Structures are given as C-alpha cells and as structure tokens.
PDB file of C-alpha atoms and ligand atoms in Angstrom:
ATOM      1  CA  MET A1124       0.000   0.000   0.000  1.00  0.00           C
ATOM      2  CA  VAL A1125       1.183   3.506  -0.813  1.00  0.00           C
ATOM      3  CA  SER A1126       0.187   6.675   1.041  1.00  0.00           C
ATOM      4  CA  ILE A1127       1.158  10.040  -0.373  1.00  0.00           C
ATOM      5  CA  PHE A1128       1.351  13.131   1.831  1.00  0.00           C
ATOM      6  CA  ASN A1129       1.537  16.769   0.848  1.00  0.00           C
ATOM      7  CA  THR A1130       4.547  17.445   2.997  1.00  0.00           C
ATOM      8  CA  TYR A1131       7.424  15.735   4.774  1.00  0.00           C
ATOM      9  CA  GLU A1132       5.939  17.051   8.010  1.00  0.00           C
ATOM     10  CA  GLU A1133       2.613  15.265   7.415  1.00  0.00           C
ATOM     11  CA  LEU A1134       4.394  12.078   6.399  1.00  0.00           C
ATOM     12  CA  SER A1135       6.527  12.214   9.549  1.00  0.00           C
ATOM     13  CA  ASP A1136       3.488  12.870  11.687  1.00  0.00           C
ATOM     14  CA  PHE A1137       1.713   9.812  10.280  1.00  0.00           C
ATOM     15  CA  ALA A1138       4.761   7.583  10.768  1.00  0.00           C
ATOM     16  CA  ALA A1139       5.235   8.846  14.326  1.00  0.00           C
ATOM     17  CA  ARG A1140       1.605   8.123  15.179  1.00  0.00           C
ATOM     18  CA  GLN A1141       1.974   4.589  13.829  1.00  0.00           C
ATOM     19  CA  ILE A1142       4.933   3.985  16.144  1.00  0.00           C
ATOM     20  CA  VAL A1143       3.281   5.550  19.161  1.00  0.00           C
ATOM     21  CA  SER A1144      -0.013   3.733  18.678  1.00  0.00           C
ATOM     22  CA  THR A1145       1.858   0.427  18.326  1.00  0.00           C
ATOM     23  CA  VAL A1146       3.344   1.034  21.763  1.00  0.00           C
ATOM     24  CA  GLN A1147       0.087   2.329  23.204  1.00  0.00           C
ATOM     25  CA  GLN A1148      -1.636  -0.906  22.162  1.00  0.00           C
ATOM     26  CA  ASN A1149       1.264  -3.093  23.219  1.00  0.00           C
ATOM     27  CA  PRO A1150       3.638  -1.636  25.845  1.00  0.00           C
ATOM     28  CA  THR A1151       6.061  -4.537  25.280  1.00  0.00           C
ATOM     29  CA  ALA A1152       6.160  -4.018  21.509  1.00  0.00           C
ATOM     30  CA  VAL A1153       9.299  -4.915  19.573  1.00  0.00           C
ATOM     31  CA  LEU A1154      10.412  -2.090  17.284  1.00  0.00           C
ATOM     32  CA  CYS A1155      13.136  -1.936  14.667  1.00  0.00           C
ATOM     33  CA  LEU A1156      13.820   1.624  13.595  1.00  0.00           C
ATOM     34  CA  ALA A1157      16.225   2.797  10.912  1.00  0.00           C
ATOM     35  CA  ALA A1158      18.775   5.546  11.306  1.00  0.00           C
ATOM     36  CA  GLY A1159      19.071   8.168   8.575  1.00  0.00           C
ATOM     37  CA  ASP A1160      17.998  11.651   7.620  1.00  0.00           C
ATOM     38  CA  THR A1161      14.508  10.662   6.500  1.00  0.00           C
ATOM     39  CA  PRO A1162      13.162   9.425   9.865  1.00  0.00           C
ATOM     40  CA  HIS A1163      14.708  12.293  11.833  1.00  0.00           C
ATOM     41  CA  LEU A1164      11.485  14.271  12.109  1.00  0.00           C
ATOM     42  CA  THR A1165       9.425  11.125  12.701  1.00  0.00           C
ATOM     43  CA  TYR A1166      11.470  10.328  15.800  1.00  0.00           C
ATOM     44  CA  GLN A1167      11.268  13.887  17.132  1.00  0.00           C
ATOM     45  CA  LYS A1168       7.520  13.595  16.802  1.00  0.00           C
ATOM     46  CA  VAL A1169       7.489  10.187  18.511  1.00  0.00           C
ATOM     47  CA  VAL A1170       9.235  11.693  21.519  1.00  0.00           C
ATOM     48  CA  ALA A1171       6.875  14.686  21.598  1.00  0.00           C
ATOM     49  CA  LEU A1172       3.758  12.499  21.248  1.00  0.00           C
ATOM     50  CA  ALA A1173       4.960  10.037  23.876  1.00  0.00           C
ATOM     51  CA  ASN A1174       5.599  12.876  26.324  1.00  0.00           C
ATOM     52  CA  GLU A1175       2.343  14.698  25.611  1.00  0.00           C
ATOM     53  CA  ASN A1176       0.252  11.561  25.982  1.00  0.00           C
ATOM     54  CA  ASN A1177       2.248   9.918  28.760  1.00  0.00           C
ATOM     55  CA  ILE A1178       2.992   6.867  26.684  1.00  0.00           C
ATOM     56  CA  ASN A1179       5.539   4.714  28.349  1.00  0.00           C
ATOM     57  CA  PHE A1180       8.310   3.210  26.217  1.00  0.00           C
ATOM     58  CA  LEU A1181      10.080   1.624  29.189  1.00  0.00           C
ATOM     59  CA  ASP A1182       9.103  -1.929  28.272  1.00  0.00           C
ATOM     60  CA  VAL A1183       9.561  -1.560  24.530  1.00  0.00           C
ATOM     61  CA  ILE A1184      12.277  -3.672  22.932  1.00  0.00           C
ATOM     62  CA  PHE A1185      14.461  -2.195  20.201  1.00  0.00           C
ATOM     63  CA  ILE A1186      16.228  -4.292  17.599  1.00  0.00           C
ATOM     64  CA  GLY A1187      18.935  -2.581  15.553  1.00  0.00           C
ATOM     65  CA  LEU A1188      18.377  -2.599  11.812  1.00  0.00           C
ATOM     66  CA  ASP A1189      21.933  -2.076  10.651  1.00  0.00           C
ATOM     67  CA  GLU A1190      25.331  -0.612  11.469  1.00  0.00           C
ATOM     68  CA  TRP A1191      28.546   0.457   9.772  1.00  0.00           C
ATOM     69  CA  ILE A1192      31.388  -1.992  10.352  1.00  0.00           C
ATOM     70  CA  GLY A1193      34.486  -0.383  11.851  1.00  0.00           C
ATOM     71  CA  ILE A1194      32.590   2.527  13.398  1.00  0.00           C
ATOM     72  CA  GLU A1195      32.360   2.788  17.188  1.00  0.00           C
ATOM     73  CA  PRO A1196      28.807   2.992  18.575  1.00  0.00           C
ATOM     74  CA  ALA A1197      29.785   6.254  20.296  1.00  0.00           C
ATOM     75  CA  THR A1198      30.916   7.906  17.048  1.00  0.00           C
ATOM     76  CA  GLU A1199      28.553  10.524  15.704  1.00  0.00           C
ATOM     77  CA  GLY A1200      27.233   9.078  12.452  1.00  0.00           C
ATOM     78  CA  SER A1201      26.943   5.497  13.641  1.00  0.00           C
ATOM     79  CA  CYS A1202      23.395   4.173  13.495  1.00  0.00           C
ATOM     80  CA  TYR A1203      23.497   3.510  17.235  1.00  0.00           C
ATOM     81  CA  HIS A1204      24.652   7.042  18.044  1.00  0.00           C
ATOM     82  CA  PHE A1205      21.901   8.548  15.921  1.00  0.00           C
ATOM     83  CA  LEU A1206      19.119   6.499  17.531  1.00  0.00           C
ATOM     84  CA  ASN A1207      20.571   6.919  20.990  1.00  0.00           C
ATOM     85  CA  GLU A1208      20.536  10.710  20.673  1.00  0.00           C
ATOM     86  CA  ILE A1209      17.165  11.049  19.023  1.00  0.00           C
ATOM     87  CA  ILE A1210      15.068   8.367  20.632  1.00  0.00           C
ATOM     88  CA  PHE A1211      16.697   6.073  23.200  1.00  0.00           C
ATOM     89  CA  THR A1212      17.919   8.827  25.515  1.00  0.00           C
ATOM     90  CA  PRO A1213      14.916  11.175  25.203  1.00  0.00           C
ATOM     91  CA  LEU A1214      12.555   8.263  25.927  1.00  0.00           C
ATOM     92  CA  SER A1215      14.778   6.903  28.733  1.00  0.00           C
ATOM     93  CA  ILE A1216      14.917   3.493  27.102  1.00  0.00           C
ATOM     94  CA  ASN A1217      16.325   0.777  29.311  1.00  0.00           C
ATOM     95  CA  LYS A1218      19.700  -0.181  27.760  1.00  0.00           C
ATOM     96  CA  GLU A1219      18.886  -3.818  28.462  1.00  0.00           C
ATOM     97  CA  HIS A1220      16.028  -3.541  25.996  1.00  0.00           C
ATOM     98  CA  ILE A1221      18.250  -2.379  23.134  1.00  0.00           C
ATOM     99  CA  PHE A1222      19.734  -5.114  20.943  1.00  0.00           C
ATOM    100  CA  PHE A1223      22.007  -3.432  18.473  1.00  0.00           C
ATOM    101  CA  PHE A1224      24.766  -4.632  16.172  1.00  0.00           C
ATOM    102  CA  ASN A1225      28.232  -3.673  17.340  1.00  0.00           C
ATOM    103  CA  GLY A1226      30.130  -2.638  14.229  1.00  0.00           C
ATOM    104  CA  MET A1227      33.405  -3.039  16.165  1.00  0.00           C
ATOM    105  CA  ALA A1228      32.803  -6.692  17.069  1.00  0.00           C
ATOM    106  CA  THR A1229      35.802  -8.878  16.240  1.00  0.00           C
ATOM    107  CA  ASP A1230      33.577 -11.839  15.438  1.00  0.00           C
ATOM    108  CA  LEU A1231      30.947 -10.463  13.073  1.00  0.00           C
ATOM    109  CA  VAL A1232      29.435 -13.862  12.323  1.00  0.00           C
ATOM    110  CA  LYS A1233      28.802 -14.281  16.040  1.00  0.00           C
ATOM    111  CA  GLU A1234      27.311 -10.789  16.123  1.00  0.00           C
ATOM    112  CA  CYS A1235      24.835 -11.813  13.397  1.00  0.00           C
ATOM    113  CA  LYS A1236      23.998 -15.092  15.136  1.00  0.00           C
ATOM    114  CA  GLN A1237      23.336 -13.251  18.401  1.00  0.00           C
ATOM    115  CA  ILE A1238      20.808 -10.917  16.797  1.00  0.00           C
ATOM    116  CA  ASP A1239      19.179 -13.824  14.934  1.00  0.00           C
ATOM    117  CA  ALA A1240      18.883 -15.719  18.230  1.00  0.00           C
ATOM    118  CA  ILE A1241      17.363 -12.699  19.981  1.00  0.00           C
ATOM    119  CA  ILE A1242      14.768 -12.264  17.245  1.00  0.00           C
ATOM    120  CA  ASN A1243      13.986 -15.985  17.305  1.00  0.00           C
ATOM    121  CA  ALA A1244      13.584 -15.884  21.079  1.00  0.00           C
ATOM    122  CA  ILE A1245      11.352 -12.798  20.945  1.00  0.00           C
ATOM    123  CA  GLY A1246       9.244 -14.244  18.133  1.00  0.00           C
ATOM    124  CA  THR A1247       8.195 -11.349  15.959  1.00  0.00           C
ATOM    125  CA  ILE A1248       9.213  -7.777  15.384  1.00  0.00           C
ATOM    126  CA  ASN A1249       5.979  -5.808  15.594  1.00  0.00           C
ATOM    127  CA  LEU A1250       6.989  -2.742  13.615  1.00  0.00           C
ATOM    128  CA  VAL A1251       9.914  -2.005  11.302  1.00  0.00           C
ATOM    129  CA  LEU A1252      10.508   1.473   9.946  1.00  0.00           C
ATOM    130  CA  VAL A1253      12.995   1.830   7.094  1.00  0.00           C
ATOM    131  CA  GLY A1254      14.187   4.552   4.773  1.00  0.00           C
ATOM    132  CA  ILE A1255      15.339   3.769   1.249  1.00  0.00           C
ATOM    133  CA  GLY A1256      18.717   4.371  -0.340  1.00  0.00           C
ATOM    134  CA  ILE A1257      18.837   5.808  -3.853  1.00  0.00           C
ATOM    135  CA  ASN A1258      20.053   2.348  -4.907  1.00  0.00           C
ATOM    136  CA  GLY A1259      16.937   0.724  -3.422  1.00  0.00           C
ATOM    137  CA  HIS A1260      18.506  -0.646  -0.270  1.00  0.00           C
ATOM    138  CA  ILE A1261      16.569  -1.107   2.951  1.00  0.00           C
ATOM    139  CA  GLY A1262      18.780  -1.447   5.982  1.00  0.00           C
ATOM    140  CA  PHE A1263      22.042  -2.519   4.374  1.00  0.00           C
ATOM    141  CA  ASN A1264      20.300  -4.971   2.079  1.00  0.00           C
ATOM    142  CA  GLU A1265      22.027  -3.784  -1.049  1.00  0.00           C
ATOM    143  CA  PRO A1266      21.050  -4.602  -4.663  1.00  0.00           C
ATOM    144  CA  GLY A1267      21.683  -8.323  -5.218  1.00  0.00           C
ATOM    145  CA  THR A1268      20.887  -9.241  -1.607  1.00  0.00           C
ATOM    146  CA  ASP A1269      19.545 -12.720  -0.889  1.00  0.00           C
ATOM    147  CA  PRO A1270      15.852 -12.351   0.029  1.00  0.00           C
ATOM    148  CA  GLN A1271      16.087 -15.405   2.315  1.00  0.00           C
ATOM    149  CA  SER A1272      18.808 -13.862   4.454  1.00  0.00           C
ATOM    150  CA  ASN A1273      18.775 -13.148   8.154  1.00  0.00           C
ATOM    151  CA  ALA A1274      21.403 -10.962   9.838  1.00  0.00           C
ATOM    152  CA  HIS A1275      24.491 -10.775   7.655  1.00  0.00           C
ATOM    153  CA  VAL A1276      27.658  -8.885   6.870  1.00  0.00           C
ATOM    154  CA  VAL A1277      27.498  -6.833   3.698  1.00  0.00           C
ATOM    155  CA  THR A1278      30.055  -5.404   1.331  1.00  0.00           C
ATOM    156  CA  LEU A1279      28.534  -2.008   0.791  1.00  0.00           C
ATOM    157  CA  ASP A1280      27.538  -0.724  -2.598  1.00  0.00           C
ATOM    158  CA  ALA A1281      29.647   2.181  -3.951  1.00  0.00           C
ATOM    159  CA  VAL A1282      26.557   4.435  -3.790  1.00  0.00           C
ATOM    160  CA  THR A1283      26.092   3.656  -0.094  1.00  0.00           C
ATOM    161  CA  THR A1284      29.726   4.265   0.856  1.00  0.00           C
ATOM    162  CA  LYS A1285      29.739   7.595  -0.967  1.00  0.00           C
ATOM    163  CA  ILE A1286      26.428   8.868   0.393  1.00  0.00           C
ATOM    164  CA  GLY A1287      27.131   7.446   3.851  1.00  0.00           C
ATOM    165  CA  GLN A1288      29.852  10.052   4.394  1.00  0.00           C
ATOM    166  CA  LYS A1289      27.094  12.623   4.971  1.00  0.00           C
ATOM    167  CA  TYR A1290      26.442  11.198   8.432  1.00  0.00           C
ATOM    168  CA  PHE A1291      30.035  11.722   9.635  1.00  0.00           C
ATOM    169  CA  LYS A1292      31.937  14.851  10.604  1.00  0.00           C
ATOM    170  CA  GLU A1293      35.199  13.471   9.183  1.00  0.00           C
ATOM    171  CA  GLU A1294      35.690  11.225   6.184  1.00  0.00           C
ATOM    172  CA  LYS A1295      35.419   7.552   7.147  1.00  0.00           C
ATOM    173  CA  SER A1296      36.403   4.341   5.462  1.00  0.00           C
ATOM    174  CA  LEU A1297      33.001   2.731   4.910  1.00  0.00           C
ATOM    175  CA  THR A1298      33.290  -0.579   3.147  1.00  0.00           C
ATOM    176  CA  GLN A1299      31.139  -3.041   5.059  1.00  0.00           C
ATOM    177  CA  GLY A1300      27.930  -3.048   7.033  1.00  0.00           C
ATOM    178  CA  ILE A1301      25.953  -5.464   9.149  1.00  0.00           C
ATOM    179  CA  SER A1302      22.223  -5.712   8.685  1.00  0.00           C
ATOM    180  CA  LEU A1303      19.057  -7.585   9.438  1.00  0.00           C
ATOM    181  CA  GLY A1304      18.105  -9.524   6.339  1.00  0.00           C
ATOM    182  CA  ILE A1305      15.138  -9.226   4.031  1.00  0.00           C
ATOM    183  CA  ALA A1306      13.647 -12.420   5.512  1.00  0.00           C
ATOM    184  CA  GLN A1307      13.564 -10.844   8.981  1.00  0.00           C
ATOM    185  CA  ILE A1308      12.075  -7.598   7.712  1.00  0.00           C
ATOM    186  CA  MET A1309       9.447  -9.523   5.746  1.00  0.00           C
ATOM    187  CA  ALA A1310       8.563 -11.656   8.785  1.00  0.00           C
ATOM    188  CA  SER A1311       7.704  -8.569  10.836  1.00  0.00           C
ATOM    189  CA  ASP A1312       4.086  -7.718  11.591  1.00  0.00           C
ATOM    190  CA  LYS A1313       4.196  -4.333   9.897  1.00  0.00           C
ATOM    191  CA  VAL A1314       6.783  -2.477   7.816  1.00  0.00           C
ATOM    192  CA  LEU A1315       6.741   1.237   7.074  1.00  0.00           C
ATOM    193  CA  LEU A1316       9.027   2.601   4.367  1.00  0.00           C
ATOM    194  CA  ILE A1317       9.347   6.362   4.370  1.00  0.00           C
ATOM    195  CA  ALA A1318      10.832   8.514   1.604  1.00  0.00           C
ATOM    196  CA  ASN A1319      10.770  12.201   0.902  1.00  0.00           C
ATOM    197  CA  GLY A1320      12.198  14.604  -1.637  1.00  0.00           C
ATOM    198  CA  ILE A1321      12.799  14.570  -5.351  1.00  0.00           C
ATOM    199  CA  LYS A1322      16.081  12.673  -4.941  1.00  0.00           C
ATOM    200  CA  LYS A1323      14.084   9.566  -4.002  1.00  0.00           C
ATOM    201  CA  ALA A1324      11.559   9.829  -6.879  1.00  0.00           C
ATOM    202  CA  ASP A1325      13.463   7.630  -9.333  1.00  0.00           C
ATOM    203  CA  ILE A1326      14.106   4.776  -6.898  1.00  0.00           C
ATOM    204  CA  ILE A1327      10.518   4.944  -5.654  1.00  0.00           C
ATOM    205  CA  ARG A1328       9.324   4.537  -9.245  1.00  0.00           C
ATOM    206  CA  LYS A1329      11.608   1.497  -9.645  1.00  0.00           C
ATOM    207  CA  THR A1330      10.474   0.102  -6.281  1.00  0.00           C
ATOM    208  CA  MET A1331       6.816   0.362  -7.168  1.00  0.00           C
ATOM    209  CA  LYS A1332       6.737  -0.169 -10.930  1.00  0.00           C
ATOM    210  CA  GLU A1333       9.539  -2.569 -11.833  1.00  0.00           C
ATOM    211  CA  ASN A1334       9.604  -6.292 -11.146  1.00  0.00           C
ATOM    212  CA  ILE A1335       9.860  -7.336  -7.543  1.00  0.00           C
ATOM    213  CA  SER A1336      13.455  -8.512  -7.293  1.00  0.00           C
ATOM    214  CA  ASN A1337      16.700  -8.120  -5.429  1.00  0.00           C
ATOM    215  CA  ALA A1338      17.824  -5.578  -8.040  1.00  0.00           C
ATOM    216  CA  VAL A1339      15.734  -3.154  -5.936  1.00  0.00           C
ATOM    217  CA  PRO A1340      15.532  -4.700  -2.455  1.00  0.00           C
ATOM    218  CA  ALA A1341      12.802  -2.291  -1.315  1.00  0.00           C
ATOM    219  CA  SER A1342      10.495  -3.811  -3.960  1.00  0.00           C
ATOM    220  CA  PHE A1343      10.092  -6.918  -1.759  1.00  0.00           C
ATOM    221  CA  LEU A1344       7.949  -4.802   0.564  1.00  0.00           C
ATOM    222  CA  ARG A1345       5.220  -4.855  -2.093  1.00  0.00           C
ATOM    223  CA  ASN A1346       4.761  -8.500  -1.092  1.00  0.00           C
ATOM    224  CA  HIS A1347       4.458  -7.688   2.604  1.00  0.00           C
ATOM    225  CA  PRO A1348       0.832  -8.094   3.761  1.00  0.00           C
ATOM    226  CA  ASN A1349       1.198  -5.090   6.025  1.00  0.00           C
ATOM    227  CA  GLY A1350       3.816  -3.045   4.197  1.00  0.00           C
ATOM    228  CA  ILE A1351       3.080   0.675   3.835  1.00  0.00           C
ATOM    229  CA  ILE A1352       5.121   2.975   1.629  1.00  0.00           C
ATOM    230  CA  LEU A1353       4.789   6.547   2.916  1.00  0.00           C
ATOM    231  CA  LEU A1354       5.862   9.254   0.487  1.00  0.00           C
ATOM    232  CA  ASP A1355       5.760  12.986   0.209  1.00  0.00           C
ATOM    233  CA  LYS A1356       4.613  14.469  -3.096  1.00  0.00           C
ATOM    234  CA  GLU A1357       8.152  14.872  -4.440  1.00  0.00           C
ATOM    235  CA  ALA A1358       9.162  11.271  -3.748  1.00  0.00           C
ATOM    236  CA  ALA A1359       5.906  10.143  -5.382  1.00  0.00           C
ATOM    237  CA  SER A1360       6.295  12.414  -8.393  1.00  0.00           C
ATOM    238  CA  GLU A1361       7.316   9.652 -10.833  1.00  0.00           C
ATOM    239  CA  LEU A1362       4.572   7.210  -9.927  1.00  0.00           C
TER     240      LEU A1362
HETATM  241  P1  LIG B1570      18.449   8.755   4.322  1.00  0.00           P
HETATM  242  O1  LIG B1570      18.976   7.268   4.131  1.00  0.00           O
HETATM  243  O2  LIG B1570      17.219   8.655   5.154  1.00  0.00           O
HETATM  244  O3  LIG B1570      19.584   9.450   5.036  1.00  0.00           O
HETATM  245  O4  LIG B1570      18.168   9.289   2.955  1.00  0.00           O
HETATM  246  C1  LIG B1570      18.111   6.284   3.685  1.00  0.00           C
HETATM  247  C2  LIG B1570      18.822   4.975   3.574  1.00  0.00           C
HETATM  248  O5  LIG B1570      19.934   4.914   3.034  1.00  0.00           O
HETATM  249  O6  LIG B1570      18.242   3.958   4.000  1.00  0.00           O
END
C-alpha cells in the first residue's frame, strides 16, 4: 500500500503516530527503527507524542536494523549514536532492551547469530521502519541481496559508501555493514518505508513499478501483507 502526503511534516506525523499507537496498544512491543535523515522528524515527533500523551516506552524492545562496520557505537554518524541521541535517551529506554549490532565486534558472524537468536527468542518484530537508499537498499540490504537472508555482513555498494559520508563529521572508510536480512524484515508484523524529496523519486518509481526482485531490495515490501510505503509528493512524483 502507498500513502502520499503533501509534505514531509505530514508524512513524519503519520509515521510517528503509527509507532506511538503500536506502543500504546502493546507496551512490550518490539520495534526496529532505521537511522538516517529521513526518519529524523518522525522520531522527534514520537518523543513529543509520547511525552504529551504519557505513553511509556520503558518496556519496549528495540532491535537494531543495521550498522557500519568499523565505526564505534559512540561515534557521531553510527546508526546507534543517531538512535541513541534522538530516541533512546529522550525516551529513557532501558539499555537492556536495546539489541544493536556492534560494528566493532571482532567476530561479526557471532554478532549476526546473536541478533538472529534474539529475534527468534522474541518471536516477531511488531513494527519495522525503514528509509530507502537511492540504490533501493533497505537497511544494508544492497542490490543483489539474498531475500532469504537473516542478519548478515554486507560489502557495501559504492553508492552507499559515498552517500554514507554525509552522516560523519570526518571522512570515514566505509566498506562493510551489518544488517538484518530481508527475511527478517518480511517476517515482521508491519513495515513502514518512508521517503521524501525529489532525490528519491526515481528509486521509488523502480520500487513500485519494476519487477519485484533483489535488483531493488525495497520492492520486496510490495509482497508484505502489512507493508506501507509513505511518500511525500516529491518522492511520489514519478509514480
Ligand atoms: P536517508 O537514508 O534517510 O539518510 O536518505 C536512507 C537509507 O539509506 O536507508
């Protein structure tokens, strides 16, 4: 399903309300939220809505979607740092409820297995929110990704390594990532994909109009029974 909003603000408001109502209905909900520029406003609105309405996130469980390999969690620009600043700290999330990839782990296969085991033990992720890269990635599921995959280590696409520099103050060597797989995203109860701006229009057209395939990993969400693509007018302009 696709929903088109007049503005980025309206889109963010809708996405924030989806997150907050998930937690309102289920205080022990399991959420998996992407880092990135797109969801920035959504998360600010989640914090504001949670505070205004006294919605308690203390028992919510957070599963990390992805992380840059070789970047410390405390480094500004890491996915963990972003989410910690914008949502975990403002909502006073219990650190024991946050299960995030450590991009500095020496044994990355073990790191993947740990997250897989946590998801298996929990059962189901209730809500996933992803952005989309201009190459069609969701999380770090790059073009060519195996749709059956669970958590895995990724050699990043050249587009991702170039664009990824925008999150960091100083230039970083970004060659690999670690990510939940398409199979785990698809097994979640609900997936929201959010995209705004004209720079996302071409990949949104490919996501929605071309064949569903790993050439555009986001296209798999069209097969999700509860997958919602939220767009502003610019991102939807080529549909
Ligand atoms: P962005 O990143 O929200 O910073 O555009 C999206 C993504 O690469 O998933």
